[in-house]
Short mmCIF file of C-alpha atoms in Angstrom, two decimals:
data_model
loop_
_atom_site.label_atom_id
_atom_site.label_comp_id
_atom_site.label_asym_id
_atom_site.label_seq_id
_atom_site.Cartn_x
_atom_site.Cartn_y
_atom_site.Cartn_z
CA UNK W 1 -28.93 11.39 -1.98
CA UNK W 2 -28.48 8.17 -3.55
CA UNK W 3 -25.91 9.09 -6.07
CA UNK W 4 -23.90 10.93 -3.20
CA UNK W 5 -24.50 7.10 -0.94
CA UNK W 6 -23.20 5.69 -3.57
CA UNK W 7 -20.25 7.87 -4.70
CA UNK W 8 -18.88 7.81 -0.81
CA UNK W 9 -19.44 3.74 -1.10
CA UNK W 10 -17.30 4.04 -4.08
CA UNK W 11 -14.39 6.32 -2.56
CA UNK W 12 -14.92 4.07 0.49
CA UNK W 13 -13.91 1.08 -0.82
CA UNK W 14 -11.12 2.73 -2.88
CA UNK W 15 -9.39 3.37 0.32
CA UNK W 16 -10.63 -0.26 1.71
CA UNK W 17 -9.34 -1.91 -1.44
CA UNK W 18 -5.55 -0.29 -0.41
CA UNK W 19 -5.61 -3.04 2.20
CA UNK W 20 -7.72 -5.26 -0.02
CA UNK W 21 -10.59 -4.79 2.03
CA UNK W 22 -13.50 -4.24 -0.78
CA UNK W 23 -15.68 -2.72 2.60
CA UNK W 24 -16.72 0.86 2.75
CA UNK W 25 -16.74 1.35 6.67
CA UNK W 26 -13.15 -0.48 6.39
CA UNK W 27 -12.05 2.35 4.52
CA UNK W 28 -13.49 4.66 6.63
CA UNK W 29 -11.68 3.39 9.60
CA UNK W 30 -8.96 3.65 7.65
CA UNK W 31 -9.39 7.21 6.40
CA UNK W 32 -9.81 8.20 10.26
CA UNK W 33 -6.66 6.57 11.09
CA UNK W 34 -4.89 8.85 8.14
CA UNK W 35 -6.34 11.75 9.63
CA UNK W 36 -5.05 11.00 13.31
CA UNK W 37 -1.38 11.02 11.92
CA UNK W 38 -2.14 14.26 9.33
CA UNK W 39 -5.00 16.28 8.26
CA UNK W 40 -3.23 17.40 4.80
CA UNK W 41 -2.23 13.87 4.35
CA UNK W 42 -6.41 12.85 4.57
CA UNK W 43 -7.50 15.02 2.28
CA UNK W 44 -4.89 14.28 -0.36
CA UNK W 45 -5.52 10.48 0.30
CA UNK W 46 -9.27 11.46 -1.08
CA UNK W 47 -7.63 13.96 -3.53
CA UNK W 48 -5.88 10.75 -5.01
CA UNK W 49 -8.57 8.60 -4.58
CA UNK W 50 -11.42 10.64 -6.58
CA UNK W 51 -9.03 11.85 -9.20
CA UNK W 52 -8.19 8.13 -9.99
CA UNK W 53 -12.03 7.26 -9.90
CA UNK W 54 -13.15 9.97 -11.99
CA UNK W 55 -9.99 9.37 -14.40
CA UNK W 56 -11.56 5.76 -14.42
CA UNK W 57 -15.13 7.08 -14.95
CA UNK W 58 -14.59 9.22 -18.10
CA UNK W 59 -11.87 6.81 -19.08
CA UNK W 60 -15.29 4.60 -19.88
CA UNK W 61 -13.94 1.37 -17.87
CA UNK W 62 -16.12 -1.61 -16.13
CA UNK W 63 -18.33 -0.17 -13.82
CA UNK W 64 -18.12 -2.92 -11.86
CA UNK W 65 -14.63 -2.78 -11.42
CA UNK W 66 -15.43 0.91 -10.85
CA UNK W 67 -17.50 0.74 -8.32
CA UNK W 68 -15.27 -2.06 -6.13
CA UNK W 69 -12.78 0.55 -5.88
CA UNK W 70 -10.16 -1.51 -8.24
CA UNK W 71 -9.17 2.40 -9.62
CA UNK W 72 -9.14 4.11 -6.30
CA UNK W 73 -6.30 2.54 -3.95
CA UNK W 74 -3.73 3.31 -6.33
CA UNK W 75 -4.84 6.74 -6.74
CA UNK W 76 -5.04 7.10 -2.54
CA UNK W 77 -1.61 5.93 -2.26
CA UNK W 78 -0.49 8.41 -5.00
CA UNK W 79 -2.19 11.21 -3.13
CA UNK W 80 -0.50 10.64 0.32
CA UNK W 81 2.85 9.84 -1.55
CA UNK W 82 2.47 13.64 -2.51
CA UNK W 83 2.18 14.84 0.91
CA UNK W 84 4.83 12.79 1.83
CA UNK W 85 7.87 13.65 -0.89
CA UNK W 86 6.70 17.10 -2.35
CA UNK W 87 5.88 20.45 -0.56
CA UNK W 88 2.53 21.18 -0.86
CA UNK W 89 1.91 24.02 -3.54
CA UNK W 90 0.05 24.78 -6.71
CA UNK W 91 3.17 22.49 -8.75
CA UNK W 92 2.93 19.32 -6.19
CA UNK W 93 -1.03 19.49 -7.01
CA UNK W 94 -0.62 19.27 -10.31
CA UNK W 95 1.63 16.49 -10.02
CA UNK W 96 -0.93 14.66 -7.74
CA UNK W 97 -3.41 15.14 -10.50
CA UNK W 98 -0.92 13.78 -13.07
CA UNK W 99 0.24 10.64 -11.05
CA UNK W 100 -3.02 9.63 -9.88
CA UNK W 101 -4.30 9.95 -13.08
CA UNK W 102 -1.57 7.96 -14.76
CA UNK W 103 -2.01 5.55 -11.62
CA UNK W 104 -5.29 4.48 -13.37
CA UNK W 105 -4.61 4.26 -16.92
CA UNK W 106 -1.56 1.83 -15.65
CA UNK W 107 -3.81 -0.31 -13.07
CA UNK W 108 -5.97 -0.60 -16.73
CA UNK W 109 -2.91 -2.38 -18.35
CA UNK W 110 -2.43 -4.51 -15.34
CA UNK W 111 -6.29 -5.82 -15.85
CA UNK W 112 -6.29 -6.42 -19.48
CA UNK W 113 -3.33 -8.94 -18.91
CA UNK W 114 -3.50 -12.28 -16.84
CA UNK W 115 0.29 -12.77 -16.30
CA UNK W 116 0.24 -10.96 -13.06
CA UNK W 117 -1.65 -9.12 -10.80
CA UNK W 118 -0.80 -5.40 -10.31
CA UNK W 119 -1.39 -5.22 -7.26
CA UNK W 120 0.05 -1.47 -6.29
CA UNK W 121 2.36 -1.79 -8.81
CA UNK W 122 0.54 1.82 -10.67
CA UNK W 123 0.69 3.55 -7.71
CA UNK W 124 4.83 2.84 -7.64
CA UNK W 125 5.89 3.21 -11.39
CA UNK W 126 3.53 6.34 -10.88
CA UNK W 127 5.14 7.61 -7.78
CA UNK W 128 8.49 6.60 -8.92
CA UNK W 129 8.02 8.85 -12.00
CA UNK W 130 6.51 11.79 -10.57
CA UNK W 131 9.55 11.51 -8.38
CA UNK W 132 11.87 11.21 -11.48
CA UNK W 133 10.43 14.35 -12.64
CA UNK W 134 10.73 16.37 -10.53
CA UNK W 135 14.52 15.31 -9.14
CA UNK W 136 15.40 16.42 -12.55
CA UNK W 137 13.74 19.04 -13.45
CA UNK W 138 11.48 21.20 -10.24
CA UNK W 139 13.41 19.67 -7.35
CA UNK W 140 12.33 22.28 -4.90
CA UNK W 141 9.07 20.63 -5.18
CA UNK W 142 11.07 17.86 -3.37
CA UNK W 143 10.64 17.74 0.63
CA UNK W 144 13.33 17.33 2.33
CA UNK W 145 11.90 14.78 5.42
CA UNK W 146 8.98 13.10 5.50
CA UNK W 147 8.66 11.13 8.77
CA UNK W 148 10.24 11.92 12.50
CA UNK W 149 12.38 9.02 13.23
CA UNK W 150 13.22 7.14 16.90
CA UNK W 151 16.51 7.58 17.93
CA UNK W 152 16.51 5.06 20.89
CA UNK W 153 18.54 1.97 20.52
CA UNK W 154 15.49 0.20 22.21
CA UNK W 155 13.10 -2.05 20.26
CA UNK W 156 9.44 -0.64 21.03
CA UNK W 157 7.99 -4.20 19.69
CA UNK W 158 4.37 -2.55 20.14
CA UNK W 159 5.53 0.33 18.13
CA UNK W 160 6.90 -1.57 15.65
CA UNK W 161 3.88 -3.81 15.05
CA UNK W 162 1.54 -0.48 15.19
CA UNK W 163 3.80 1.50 12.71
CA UNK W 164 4.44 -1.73 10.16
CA UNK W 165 0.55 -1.76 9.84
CA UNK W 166 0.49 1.48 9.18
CA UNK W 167 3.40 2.55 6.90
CA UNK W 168 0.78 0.39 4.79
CA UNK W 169 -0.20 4.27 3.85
CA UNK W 170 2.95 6.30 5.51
CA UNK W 171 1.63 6.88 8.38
CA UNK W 172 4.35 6.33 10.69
CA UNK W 173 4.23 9.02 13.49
CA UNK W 174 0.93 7.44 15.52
CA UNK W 175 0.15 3.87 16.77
CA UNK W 176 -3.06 4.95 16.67
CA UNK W 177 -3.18 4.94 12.76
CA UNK W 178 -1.83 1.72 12.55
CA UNK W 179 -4.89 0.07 15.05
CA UNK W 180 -7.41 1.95 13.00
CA UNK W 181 -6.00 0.25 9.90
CA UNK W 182 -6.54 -2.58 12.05
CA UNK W 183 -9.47 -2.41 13.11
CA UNK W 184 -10.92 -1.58 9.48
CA UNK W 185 -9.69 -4.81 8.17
CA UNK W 186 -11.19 -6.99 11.09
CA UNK W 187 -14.78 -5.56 10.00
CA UNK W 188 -14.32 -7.04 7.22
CA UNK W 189 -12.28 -9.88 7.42
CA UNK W 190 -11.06 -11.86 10.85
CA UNK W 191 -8.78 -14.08 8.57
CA UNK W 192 -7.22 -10.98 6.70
CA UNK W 193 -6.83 -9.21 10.28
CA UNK W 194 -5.13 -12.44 11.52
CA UNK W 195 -2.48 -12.42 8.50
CA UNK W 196 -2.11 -8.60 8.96
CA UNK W 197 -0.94 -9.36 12.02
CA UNK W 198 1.42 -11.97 11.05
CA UNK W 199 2.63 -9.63 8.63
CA UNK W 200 3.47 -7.38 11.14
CA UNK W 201 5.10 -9.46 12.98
CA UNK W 202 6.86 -11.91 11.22
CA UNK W 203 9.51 -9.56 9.62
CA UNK W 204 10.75 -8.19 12.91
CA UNK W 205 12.82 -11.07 14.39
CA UNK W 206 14.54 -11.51 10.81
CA UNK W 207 15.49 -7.19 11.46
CA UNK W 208 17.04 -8.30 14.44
CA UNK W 209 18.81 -11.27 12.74
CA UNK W 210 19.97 -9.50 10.06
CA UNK W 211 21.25 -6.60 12.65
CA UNK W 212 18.82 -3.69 10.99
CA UNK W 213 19.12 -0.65 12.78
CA UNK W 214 16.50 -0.19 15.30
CA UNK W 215 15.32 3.39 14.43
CA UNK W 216 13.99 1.55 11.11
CA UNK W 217 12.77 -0.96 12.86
CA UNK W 218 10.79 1.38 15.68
CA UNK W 219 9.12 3.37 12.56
CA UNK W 220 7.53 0.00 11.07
CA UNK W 221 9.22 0.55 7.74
CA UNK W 222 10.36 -3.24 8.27
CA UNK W 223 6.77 -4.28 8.36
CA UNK W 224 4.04 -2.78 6.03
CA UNK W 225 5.61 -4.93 2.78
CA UNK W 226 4.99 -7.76 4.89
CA UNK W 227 1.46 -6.86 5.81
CA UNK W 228 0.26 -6.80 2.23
CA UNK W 229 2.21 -10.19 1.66
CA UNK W 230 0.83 -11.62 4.29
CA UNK W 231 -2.91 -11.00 2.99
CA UNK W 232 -2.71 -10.98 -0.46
CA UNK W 233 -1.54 -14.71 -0.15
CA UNK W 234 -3.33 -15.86 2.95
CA UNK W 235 -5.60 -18.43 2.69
CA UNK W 236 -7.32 -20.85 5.14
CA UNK W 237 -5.17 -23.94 4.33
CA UNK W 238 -1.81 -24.57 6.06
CA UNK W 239 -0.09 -24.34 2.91
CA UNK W 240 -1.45 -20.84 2.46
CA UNK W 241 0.18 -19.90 5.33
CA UNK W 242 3.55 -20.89 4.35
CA UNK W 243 3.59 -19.25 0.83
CA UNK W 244 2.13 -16.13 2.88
CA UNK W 245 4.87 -16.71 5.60
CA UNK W 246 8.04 -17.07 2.89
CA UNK W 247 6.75 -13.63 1.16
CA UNK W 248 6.55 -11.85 4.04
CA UNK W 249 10.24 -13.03 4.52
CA UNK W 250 11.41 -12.23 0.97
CA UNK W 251 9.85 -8.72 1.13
CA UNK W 252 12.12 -7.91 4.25
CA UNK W 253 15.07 -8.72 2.58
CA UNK W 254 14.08 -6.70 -0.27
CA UNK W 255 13.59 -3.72 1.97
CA UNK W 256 16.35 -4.09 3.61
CA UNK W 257 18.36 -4.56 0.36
CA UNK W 258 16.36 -1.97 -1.46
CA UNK W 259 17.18 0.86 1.18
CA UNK W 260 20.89 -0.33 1.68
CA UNK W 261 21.19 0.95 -2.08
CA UNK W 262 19.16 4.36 -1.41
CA UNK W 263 16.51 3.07 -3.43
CA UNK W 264 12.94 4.57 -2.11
CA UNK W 265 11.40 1.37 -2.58
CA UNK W 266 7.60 2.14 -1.91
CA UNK W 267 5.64 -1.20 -1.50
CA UNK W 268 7.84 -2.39 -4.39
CA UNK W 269 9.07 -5.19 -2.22
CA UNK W 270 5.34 -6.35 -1.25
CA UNK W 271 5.00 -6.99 -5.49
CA UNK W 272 7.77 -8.29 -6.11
CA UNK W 273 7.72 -11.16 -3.69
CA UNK W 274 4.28 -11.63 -4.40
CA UNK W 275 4.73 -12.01 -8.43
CA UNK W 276 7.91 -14.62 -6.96
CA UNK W 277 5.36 -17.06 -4.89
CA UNK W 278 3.00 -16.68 -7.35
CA UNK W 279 5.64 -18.05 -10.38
CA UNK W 280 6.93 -20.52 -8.11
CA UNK W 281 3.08 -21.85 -7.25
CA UNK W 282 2.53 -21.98 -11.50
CA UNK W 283 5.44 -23.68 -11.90
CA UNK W 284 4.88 -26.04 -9.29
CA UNK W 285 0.83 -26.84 -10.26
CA UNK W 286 2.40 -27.16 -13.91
CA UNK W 287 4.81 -29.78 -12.55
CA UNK W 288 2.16 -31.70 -10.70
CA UNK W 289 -0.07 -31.90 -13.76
#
């Protein structure tokens, strides 16, 4: 009983750690709201998340970072990425075992390094190359939508919020996934739920500025870079705030530029404005000194 406690602590806080919530029940709350929007999606977001663990495990790495879930949120991510670009079959589960390993072994590099953080930087360059595989050589593994998409020419500002917390994980068909993700994080963390929500929000009047198309907007694929920005760099200083607030910013226009070119650009945009700040802070400390 207290190896299976402390296994589901484990997977917890691999799905927690997604959000960087290093909280059990947050992941939980999360897992539920996965499982409002798609049943197959849940159980290949624990797929992901044990295969990454257990690659981790026998991989011999720091328990520690083991048991914090540092090995499991790319591996989670990896597994709903599956559900969401491949058909589900004998070939897409083999990939999922693939890329979520890989996931890990790439999140190791990432740790041995100080440069920069990886952030979910495995779970992309995996994702990206699972995708690259099979585009080029089993492409009916590909499927062919992943999301329904809003047609109205309306902006459902709830909606949007909702859906930019939870494309977080692709879950963009329920509100109800996004205010579980919500929800999870506040257990944890009241200042991380209060920069989620500026992460939500923030990006949504520069869409509008910048004349987005509203159907993107409505499905909160404007938003969920923004959310990670937005706590990965928030602080409780003003000045925290700001760097937070100009990376959520950046990431939008890298979305927005990213799927102008047809580029499927994953939380790509969250890292790369993140590594940015990040530079610009060294460089700036470095100055000062």
């Amino acid at each position: 009983m207290v190896f299976i406690h402390n296994l589901l602590l484990i997977l917890g806080r691999g799905i927690g750690q997604v959000m960087f919530q290093n909280n059990a029940l947050s992941g939980l709350f999360m897992l539920i709201g996965i499982f409002l929007n798609s049943w197959q999606m849940g159980i290949l977001a624990v797929c992901g998340n044990i295969i990454s663990t257990l690659t981790a495990h026998f991989s011999g790495y720091k328990y520690d970072d083991i048991k914090n879930g540092l090995y499991g949120f790319n591996g989670t991510l990896v597994g709903i990425a599956v559900g969401v670009f491949l058909q589900l079959s004998v070939g897409s589960l083999i990939m999922l075992i693939i890329a979520s390993a890989l996931s890990t072994w790439i999140a190791y590099f990432f740790n041995q390094q100080r440069l920069i953080p990886g952030f979910t930087a495995p779970f992309i360059l995996a994702v990206w190359g699972m995708l690259g595989v099979c585009s080029w050589l089993i492409p009916d593994l590909l499927s062919v939508s992943y999301t329904v998409i809003d047609t109205t020419q309306n902006i459902n500002y709830f909606q949007a919020f909702c859906l930019g917390i939870g494309q977080v994980m692709f879950q963009g068909n329920t509100i109800l996934s996004g205010l579980c993700f919500l929800i999870g994080i506040l257990i944890n963390s009241r200042k991380a739920s209060l920069y989620t929500i500026l992460g939500a929000l923030l990006p949504i009047p520069l869409a509008i500025l910048l004349e987005v198309d509203t159907t993107y907007l409505n499905a909160g694929l404007m938003g969920y870079n923004g959310v990670l920005c937005a706590i990965a760099l928030g602080g409780t200083s003003w000045k925290n705030g700001v760097w937070a607030g100009c990376s959520v910013l950046l990431s939008t226009v890298l979305q927005i530029l990213g799927m102008s070119l047809g580029i499927t650009t994953l939380t790509a945009p969250f890292v790369i404005s993140v590594w940015i700040i990040l530079m610009i802070q060294k460089v700036i400390r470095t100055q000062n000194n």
